[in-house]
Coordinates of C-alpha atoms and ligand atoms in Angstrom, one line a residue:
M1 CA 52.4 31.3 109.0
T2 CA 53.2 34.8 110.1
A3 CA 50.8 37.5 109.3
L4 CA 51.0 39.6 106.2
D5 CA 52.3 43.2 106.5
L6 CA 50.2 44.5 103.7
V7 CA 47.3 43.4 101.6
I8 CA 46.4 45.1 98.3
R9 CA 42.7 44.2 98.1
G10 CA 40.3 43.7 95.3
G11 CA 42.4 44.9 92.3
T12 CA 42.9 43.4 88.9
V13 CA 46.3 41.7 88.9
V14 CA 48.0 42.1 85.4
T15 CA 51.0 40.1 84.3
A16 CA 52.6 39.6 80.9
A17 CA 50.5 36.4 80.5
D18 CA 47.0 37.2 82.0
S19 CA 44.9 39.3 84.3
Y20 CA 42.6 38.3 87.1
R21 CA 41.0 39.7 90.3
A22 CA 42.9 38.8 93.4
D23 CA 44.3 40.2 96.6
V24 CA 48.1 40.5 96.8
G25 CA 49.8 39.9 100.2
V26 CA 53.2 41.3 101.1
R27 CA 55.5 40.2 103.8
G28 CA 59.1 41.4 104.4
G29 CA 59.0 43.4 101.1
R30 CA 58.1 40.4 99.0
I31 CA 54.9 39.0 97.6
A32 CA 53.9 36.3 100.0
A33 CA 50.4 35.4 98.8
I34 CA 48.0 35.9 96.0
G35 CA 44.4 34.9 96.7
D36 CA 41.0 35.8 98.0
A37 CA 40.1 37.5 101.3
L38 CA 43.6 37.9 102.5
T39 CA 44.2 39.9 105.7
G40 CA 47.2 41.8 106.9
A41 CA 48.4 44.5 109.2
E42 CA 47.6 47.2 106.6
T43 CA 45.2 47.1 103.7
I44 CA 45.1 49.2 100.5
D45 CA 41.8 49.2 98.7
A46 CA 42.5 48.6 95.0
D47 CA 38.9 48.2 93.8
G48 CA 38.7 49.5 90.2
L49 CA 42.5 49.6 89.9
L50 CA 45.0 47.5 88.0
V51 CA 47.8 46.0 90.0
L52 CA 50.9 46.0 87.7
P53 CA 54.4 44.9 88.3
G54 CA 56.4 48.1 88.9
G55 CA 57.6 49.7 85.7
I56 CA 61.3 48.9 84.8
D57 CA 62.8 51.7 82.6
A58 CA 65.8 50.0 81.1
H59 CA 67.2 53.0 79.3
V60 CA 67.8 56.2 81.4
H61 CA 70.6 58.7 81.5
L62 CA 71.3 60.4 84.8
D63 CA 74.1 62.7 85.9
Q64 CA 76.2 61.8 82.8
P65 CA 79.0 64.1 81.7
T66 CA 78.7 65.6 78.2
S67 CA 81.3 66.4 75.6
D68 CA 80.7 70.1 75.8
G69 CA 80.2 70.4 79.5
T70 CA 76.5 70.8 79.4
V71 CA 75.1 69.6 82.7
M72 CA 72.3 67.1 82.7
A73 CA 69.0 68.2 84.3
D74 CA 68.7 65.1 86.5
D75 CA 70.9 63.5 89.0
F76 CA 70.1 60.2 90.7
A77 CA 67.8 61.9 93.2
S78 CA 65.6 63.9 90.9
G79 CA 65.7 61.3 88.1
T80 CA 64.5 58.5 90.3
R81 CA 61.9 60.7 92.1
S82 CA 60.5 61.4 88.6
A83 CA 60.6 57.7 87.7
A84 CA 58.8 56.7 90.9
A85 CA 56.0 59.3 90.3
G86 CA 55.6 57.8 86.8
G87 CA 55.0 54.3 88.1
N88 CA 58.5 52.9 87.9
T89 CA 60.2 50.9 90.6
T90 CA 63.5 50.1 88.9
V91 CA 65.6 52.1 86.4
L92 CA 68.7 51.2 84.6
P93 CA 70.9 54.3 84.0
F94 CA 74.3 54.2 82.3
A95 CA 77.8 54.4 83.7
L96 CA 79.6 56.2 80.9
Q97 CA 83.3 55.6 80.5
I98 CA 85.2 58.7 79.4
R99 CA 88.0 57.8 77.0
G100 CA 91.2 57.0 78.9
Q101 CA 89.3 56.3 82.1
S102 CA 89.4 53.0 83.8
L103 CA 86.1 51.2 83.6
R104 CA 86.2 50.3 87.3
A105 CA 86.9 53.9 88.3
C106 CA 84.0 54.9 86.2
V107 CA 81.6 52.5 87.9
E108 CA 82.8 53.6 91.3
D109 CA 82.2 57.2 90.3
Y110 CA 78.6 56.4 89.4
H111 CA 78.0 54.5 92.7
R112 CA 79.2 57.6 94.5
K113 CA 76.6 59.7 92.5
A114 CA 73.8 57.2 93.2
D115 CA 74.4 55.8 96.7
G116 CA 71.7 56.7 99.2
R117 CA 70.0 59.1 96.8
C118 CA 67.7 56.8 94.8
H119 CA 64.0 56.6 95.1
T120 CA 63.7 53.5 92.9
D121 CA 66.0 50.5 92.7
V122 CA 68.8 51.1 90.1
S123 CA 71.3 49.0 88.2
F124 CA 73.9 50.3 85.8
H125 CA 74.6 49.4 82.2
L126 CA 78.1 50.4 81.2
I127 CA 79.0 52.5 78.2
I128 CA 82.2 51.4 76.6
S129 CA 83.9 54.3 74.8
D130 CA 87.5 53.1 75.0
P131 CA 87.9 49.3 74.5
S132 CA 91.6 49.2 75.4
P133 CA 93.4 45.9 76.0
Q134 CA 93.1 46.6 79.7
V135 CA 89.4 47.2 79.5
L136 CA 88.7 44.2 77.2
G137 CA 91.1 41.8 78.8
Q138 CA 90.6 42.5 82.5
E139 CA 88.2 45.2 83.6
L140 CA 85.1 44.3 81.5
P141 CA 85.2 40.6 82.3
A142 CA 85.6 41.3 86.0
L143 CA 82.7 43.8 86.0
V144 CA 80.4 41.4 84.2
R145 CA 81.2 38.8 86.8
D146 CA 80.4 41.4 89.5
G147 CA 76.8 41.8 88.0
Y148 CA 77.3 44.6 85.4
T149 CA 75.9 42.3 82.8
S150 CA 75.0 44.7 80.0
F151 CA 76.7 47.5 78.2
K152 CA 76.1 50.0 75.4
V153 CA 78.3 50.8 72.4
F154 CA 77.9 53.7 70.0
M155 CA 78.3 53.8 66.3
T156 CA 78.3 57.6 66.3
Y157 CA 79.4 60.7 68.3
D158 CA 83.0 61.8 68.1
D159 CA 83.7 61.0 71.8
L160 CA 81.9 57.7 71.9
V161 CA 82.0 56.1 68.4
L162 CA 83.6 52.6 68.0
N163 CA 84.9 51.6 64.6
D164 CA 84.0 48.2 63.2
A165 CA 87.1 46.5 64.4
Q166 CA 86.5 47.8 67.9
L167 CA 82.8 46.7 67.8
L168 CA 83.9 43.2 66.8
D169 CA 86.4 43.1 69.7
V170 CA 83.8 44.2 72.2
F171 CA 81.3 41.7 70.8
E172 CA 83.9 38.9 71.3
V173 CA 84.3 39.7 75.0
A174 CA 80.5 40.0 75.4
R175 CA 80.0 36.5 73.9
R176 CA 82.7 35.0 76.1
E177 CA 81.3 36.6 79.3
R178 CA 77.7 36.3 78.3
A179 CA 77.0 40.0 78.6
L180 CA 74.2 41.7 76.6
V181 CA 75.3 44.5 74.2
M182 CA 73.0 47.4 73.5
V183 CA 73.8 49.2 70.2
H184 CA 73.2 52.8 69.3
A185 CA 72.9 52.2 65.6
E186 CA 73.5 55.4 63.6
G187 CA 76.2 55.7 60.9
H188 CA 78.7 58.3 62.1
D189 CA 80.2 59.3 58.7
A190 CA 76.8 59.7 57.1
I191 CA 75.6 62.0 59.9
K192 CA 78.8 64.1 59.7
H193 CA 78.5 64.3 55.9
L194 CA 74.8 65.4 56.1
T195 CA 75.6 67.9 58.9
R196 CA 78.3 69.6 56.9
R197 CA 76.1 69.8 53.8
L198 CA 73.1 71.2 55.7
E199 CA 75.3 73.8 57.5
A200 CA 76.9 74.8 54.2
E201 CA 73.4 75.5 52.9
G202 CA 72.6 77.6 55.9
R203 CA 70.1 75.0 57.3
T204 CA 71.0 75.2 60.9
A205 CA 67.7 75.3 62.8
P206 CA 66.9 72.4 65.2
Y207 CA 64.6 70.9 62.5
Y208 CA 67.7 69.9 60.5
H209 CA 68.9 67.7 63.2
G210 CA 66.2 65.3 62.0
Q211 CA 67.5 65.5 58.4
A212 CA 71.2 65.0 59.5
H213 CA 70.3 61.9 61.5
A214 CA 68.6 60.3 58.4
Q215 CA 66.7 57.1 58.7
I216 CA 69.0 55.7 56.0
A217 CA 72.0 56.1 58.4
E218 CA 70.1 54.3 61.1
R219 CA 69.1 51.5 58.8
E220 CA 72.7 51.0 57.5
A221 CA 74.1 51.0 61.0
T222 CA 71.4 48.6 62.2
H223 CA 72.3 46.2 59.5
R224 CA 76.0 46.5 60.2
A225 CA 75.6 45.9 63.9
I226 CA 73.4 42.8 63.1
S227 CA 76.0 41.5 60.7
H228 CA 78.8 41.9 63.2
A229 CA 76.7 40.1 65.9
Q230 CA 76.0 37.3 63.4
L231 CA 79.7 37.0 62.7
I232 CA 80.4 36.6 66.4
D233 CA 77.2 34.7 67.2
L234 CA 76.1 37.1 69.8
P235 CA 72.6 38.2 70.9
I236 CA 72.3 42.0 70.8
V237 CA 69.7 44.7 71.5
I238 CA 69.2 47.5 69.0
V239 CA 68.1 50.4 71.3
H240 CA 65.9 53.4 70.5
V241 CA 64.7 52.1 67.1
S242 CA 62.9 55.1 65.5
G243 CA 61.1 53.8 62.3
R244 CA 60.2 51.4 59.6
E245 CA 63.6 51.1 57.9
P246 CA 65.7 49.9 60.9
M247 CA 62.8 47.7 61.9
E248 CA 62.9 46.0 58.6
Q249 CA 66.6 45.1 59.3
I250 CA 65.6 43.6 62.7
Q251 CA 62.8 41.6 61.1
W252 CA 65.2 40.4 58.4
A253 CA 67.6 39.2 61.1
R254 CA 64.8 37.5 63.1
A255 CA 63.5 35.7 60.1
R256 CA 67.0 34.1 59.8
G257 CA 66.9 33.0 63.5
L258 CA 69.3 35.7 64.7
K259 CA 68.9 36.8 68.3
V260 CA 68.4 40.5 67.7
H261 CA 66.3 42.2 70.3
A262 CA 64.8 45.7 69.9
E263 CA 63.7 48.6 71.9
T264 CA 61.6 51.6 71.0
C265 CA 60.6 54.7 73.0
P266 CA 57.7 57.2 73.5
Q267 CA 59.2 59.8 71.2
Y268 CA 58.7 57.4 68.2
I269 CA 55.0 57.0 68.8
A270 CA 54.0 60.5 70.2
L271 CA 56.3 62.9 68.2
T272 CA 57.2 63.3 64.6
A273 CA 59.9 65.2 62.7
D274 CA 57.4 68.1 62.4
D275 CA 57.7 68.8 66.1
L276 CA 61.3 69.8 65.5
R277 CA 60.0 72.7 63.4
G278 CA 59.1 74.5 66.6
L279 CA 56.8 77.5 66.2
N280 CA 58.2 78.6 62.9
M281 CA 61.5 76.8 62.3
D282 CA 62.7 78.5 65.5
F283 CA 64.6 77.3 68.5
E284 CA 61.5 75.8 70.2
G285 CA 62.3 72.8 68.0
A286 CA 65.3 72.1 70.2
K287 CA 62.8 70.7 72.8
Y288 CA 62.5 67.7 70.5
V289 CA 66.1 67.1 69.6
C290 CA 67.1 63.5 70.3
S291 CA 68.9 60.7 68.5
P292 CA 67.6 59.0 66.6
P293 CA 65.0 61.7 65.9
P294 CA 61.3 61.2 65.6
R295 CA 60.3 60.3 62.1
D296 CA 57.0 60.5 60.2
T297 CA 53.5 59.0 60.6
D298 CA 54.3 56.0 58.4
S299 CA 57.1 55.1 60.9
Q300 CA 54.8 55.6 63.8
A301 CA 52.4 53.1 62.3
A302 CA 55.3 50.7 61.7
I303 CA 56.3 51.1 65.4
W304 CA 52.8 50.3 66.6
Q305 CA 52.8 47.2 64.5
G306 CA 56.1 46.2 65.9
L307 CA 54.9 46.8 69.5
R308 CA 52.0 44.5 68.7
D309 CA 53.7 41.7 66.8
G310 CA 56.8 41.3 69.1
T311 CA 59.4 43.0 66.8
F312 CA 59.9 45.1 69.9
D313 CA 60.8 43.5 73.3
L314 CA 61.3 46.7 75.2
F315 CA 59.6 50.1 75.5
S316 CA 62.0 52.4 77.4
S317 CA 62.1 56.2 77.9
D318 CA 65.6 57.0 76.8
H319 CA 65.3 59.7 79.4
C320 CA 68.1 62.1 78.6
P321 CA 67.3 65.4 80.3
F322 CA 68.7 68.8 79.4
R323 CA 67.3 72.2 80.4
F324 CA 65.9 74.4 77.7
E325 CA 66.4 77.7 79.5
G326 CA 68.9 78.3 82.3
P327 CA 72.5 79.4 82.7
A328 CA 74.2 80.3 79.5
D329 CA 76.5 77.3 79.6
T330 CA 74.0 74.6 80.4
G331 CA 71.1 73.0 78.6
K332 CA 69.8 73.2 75.1
N333 CA 69.7 77.0 75.3
N334 CA 73.4 77.6 75.2
P335 CA 74.8 80.1 72.8
R336 CA 76.4 77.6 70.5
A337 CA 73.2 75.6 70.2
R338 CA 71.6 78.6 68.7
T339 CA 74.1 78.8 65.9
S340 CA 73.5 75.2 64.7
F341 CA 71.6 72.1 65.5
R342 CA 75.0 70.4 65.7
W343 CA 75.5 71.9 69.2
V344 CA 72.1 71.1 70.7
P345 CA 72.5 68.3 73.2
N346 CA 70.8 65.1 71.9
G347 CA 68.2 64.0 74.4
I348 CA 64.7 64.6 75.8
P349 CA 63.1 63.8 79.2
G350 CA 60.5 61.0 79.5
V351 CA 61.0 58.7 82.5
E352 CA 57.9 60.0 84.2
T353 CA 55.6 60.0 81.1
R354 CA 56.7 56.7 79.5
L355 CA 54.1 54.5 81.1
P356 CA 51.1 56.9 80.8
I357 CA 51.9 57.6 77.1
L358 CA 52.1 53.9 76.2
F359 CA 49.1 53.0 78.3
S360 CA 47.0 55.8 76.9
E361 CA 48.0 55.6 73.2
G362 CA 48.3 51.8 73.3
V363 CA 46.0 50.1 75.8
S364 CA 43.3 52.8 76.1
K365 CA 43.1 53.3 72.3
G366 CA 43.0 49.5 71.7
R367 CA 46.3 49.2 69.9
I368 CA 47.9 46.8 72.4
T369 CA 46.7 44.5 75.1
L370 CA 47.3 45.0 78.8
Q371 CA 49.5 41.9 78.8
R372 CA 51.7 43.4 76.0
F373 CA 51.9 46.7 78.0
V374 CA 53.3 44.8 81.0
A375 CA 55.6 42.7 78.9
L376 CA 57.1 45.7 77.2
T377 CA 57.5 47.9 80.2
S378 CA 58.4 45.5 83.0
T379 CA 58.6 41.8 82.4
N380 CA 60.8 41.8 79.3
P381 CA 63.3 44.4 80.6
A382 CA 63.6 42.2 83.8
R383 CA 64.2 39.1 81.7
L384 CA 66.6 40.6 79.2
Y385 CA 68.6 42.5 81.8
G386 CA 69.0 39.7 84.3
L387 CA 66.5 40.8 87.0
Y388 CA 63.8 38.2 86.6
P389 CA 62.0 36.8 88.6
Q390 CA 63.0 39.1 91.5
K391 CA 61.6 41.9 89.4
G392 CA 59.1 42.2 86.5
S393 CA 56.5 39.8 87.8
I394 CA 53.6 39.4 90.3
A395 CA 54.4 36.1 91.8
V396 CA 55.0 34.7 95.2
G397 CA 58.6 35.3 96.2
A398 CA 59.1 38.3 93.8
D399 CA 59.9 41.7 95.3
A400 CA 56.6 43.5 96.1
D401 CA 57.3 46.2 93.4
L402 CA 53.8 47.1 92.4
T403 CA 52.1 50.0 90.6
L404 CA 48.5 50.6 91.2
W405 CA 47.0 52.0 88.1
N406 CA 43.8 53.8 87.5
P407 CA 42.9 52.9 83.9
T408 CA 40.1 55.5 83.5
L409 CA 41.8 58.6 85.0
T410 CA 42.3 61.2 82.4
R411 CA 45.1 63.8 82.8
R412 CA 46.9 66.3 80.7
I413 CA 50.7 66.1 80.8
R414 CA 52.0 69.4 82.2
Q415 CA 55.5 70.4 83.0
A416 CA 54.2 72.0 86.1
D417 CA 53.1 68.6 87.5
L418 CA 56.3 66.7 86.7
N419 CA 59.1 65.9 89.1
H420 CA 62.1 65.8 86.7
G421 CA 64.8 68.4 86.7
C422 CA 63.9 69.6 83.2
D423 CA 62.2 72.9 82.6
Y424 CA 59.9 71.5 79.8
T425 CA 58.3 68.3 78.6
P426 CA 58.1 67.5 74.9
Y427 CA 54.6 66.1 75.6
E428 CA 53.1 69.4 77.1
G429 CA 49.3 69.3 76.8
L430 CA 49.0 65.7 75.7
E431 CA 45.9 64.1 77.1
V432 CA 46.3 60.7 78.5
T433 CA 43.9 58.2 79.9
G434 CA 45.4 55.9 82.6
W435 CA 47.6 57.0 85.4
P436 CA 49.7 55.5 88.2
V437 CA 48.1 56.4 91.5
R438 CA 50.5 54.5 93.9
T439 CA 54.0 53.1 93.4
L440 CA 55.2 50.5 95.9
L441 CA 58.9 49.4 96.1
R442 CA 59.2 46.3 98.2
G443 CA 55.8 47.0 99.6
R444 CA 56.5 50.6 100.7
A445 CA 55.0 53.6 98.9
I446 CA 57.6 55.6 96.9
A447 CA 55.0 57.8 95.1
L448 CA 51.3 58.7 95.7
D449 CA 49.3 60.2 92.9
G450 CA 52.2 61.8 91.1
V451 CA 54.0 62.9 94.3
P452 CA 57.2 61.1 95.3
M453 CA 57.9 60.3 98.9
A454 CA 60.7 62.3 100.6
E455 CA 62.9 59.4 101.7
P456 CA 65.1 57.6 99.1
T457 CA 64.6 53.9 99.7
G458 CA 66.0 52.5 96.5
T459 CA 68.9 50.1 96.4
Y460 CA 71.5 49.0 93.9
L461 CA 70.8 45.7 92.1
P462 CA 73.6 43.5 90.8
R463 CA 72.2 41.5 87.8
G464 CA 72.4 38.0 86.5
T465 CA 72.9 36.8 82.9
S466 CA 70.4 37.9 80.3
E467 CA 67.8 35.4 79.2
A468 CA 68.9 36.4 75.7
F469 CA 71.6 33.8 76.3
A470 CA 69.0 31.0 76.9
Q471 CA 69.7 28.2 74.4
A472 CA 66.2 27.7 73.1
G473 CA 64.2 30.6 71.7
H474 CA 64.1 34.1 72.9
G475 CA 62.9 33.3 76.4
L476 CA 60.8 36.4 76.4
A477 CA 57.1 36.9 77.0
P478 CA 55.4 36.1 73.7
P479 CA 53.2 38.6 71.9
P480 CA 49.4 38.0 72.3
Ligands
LIG1 N1 71.5 58.1 72.7 C1 70.8 57.8 73.7 O1 70.7 56.6 74.0 N2 70.3 58.8 74.4 C2 70.4 60.1 74.1 C3 71.2 60.5 73.0 C4 71.7 59.3 72.3 O2 72.4 59.5 71.3
LIG2 ZN1 71.9 56.0 72.1
LIG3 ZN1 69.8 56.8 75.6

């Protein structure tokens, strides 16, 4: 047997199923051995550290165009640098189809943006905004067969919304091609109605974004998406679930044996609607504008219960970065945004802080187990999005994507320390216990103690069929 290139010695290996002390040996970028007293050309001392499968952030927006021309704060270089520093080895950004655009041309465009610039591995979900006969009949099936095996649809936003007939058409194609559909479930007409009413009342501060995007509108759309999926007999993922009411719809579906998967995000455990008030109902609140918006402490408690009991399969960042200050025509601080919440770009950064926030608020505070942490942040995303077992596990033959984690290191999240392109973090000052100290992609360091390496070594990953299509059961890591 040829010698190991690298041994990670003396750490506690954590998977979605268990944890145990072992050395991990790497050869040719893959895990080649797990055992005792391994030796190799290079050794990393992991005594006192957790050895986790690298984080997989399955919901990230990078270098996306916006309807009003606002420029995103992260491209593929800065966004994946930030991801690596935060303990991630793979991210799944979106390739957004602009209406009228060929889906194939859209994908090629995103490859041009990403190629040679990524510090983590990447793979694209598609966003279908224009389900024309050409897209549904030819482009989408061909792309799924080429490894683009998941796509997102929107039930709101003027430039993205699909009506019910279009949703059903898209779901049919997904069923036939065995592609996983991610649904942004917020009712468009309800949001528009509430927005008009609030503006007529002079309620235009960022705080009112949270009122316009009412939980009722999210609950209704969640149920509608579930009903459409039931009609077609299709597994779906409801993404960025913000609170108790949409959760109840997901639990309703699951109780009936429907394959509805669910994702939640850091903003729904670490922020509330009150954050959108800013200092005194001022524009500071724009730093927290995202959709769906953060809710109340009752919803936070429901989300924690759902993270524990398996209602949620996925914990993703929904990193969607816009600058707060900056040129007049970019970021949240553009002149129109100050006239009404309606013009504030929806989205907040979080790819670098996702893992520390869930570890600290979840594992360190005893709300979830280490195994659940790994399942939610790495193993389940790999399984649901067709990357398992190459990614998302610590097993012989898997890519040596590993995050060495200090579970007792306490830090305060500070914008000054982060690597994203944003000029703020919504989590400024939050104290966290547990921090990624080394991120390895195929056995090579891509970040050390919060500092990304200079060289981009990430590659593009074509993906297989989601385990959501497995015949028996969910096929996902079970809750503890
Ligand atoms: N949906 C997302 O997934 N991200 C940001 C904004 C949105 O509406
Ligand atoms: Zn969305
Ligand atoms: Zn998103």
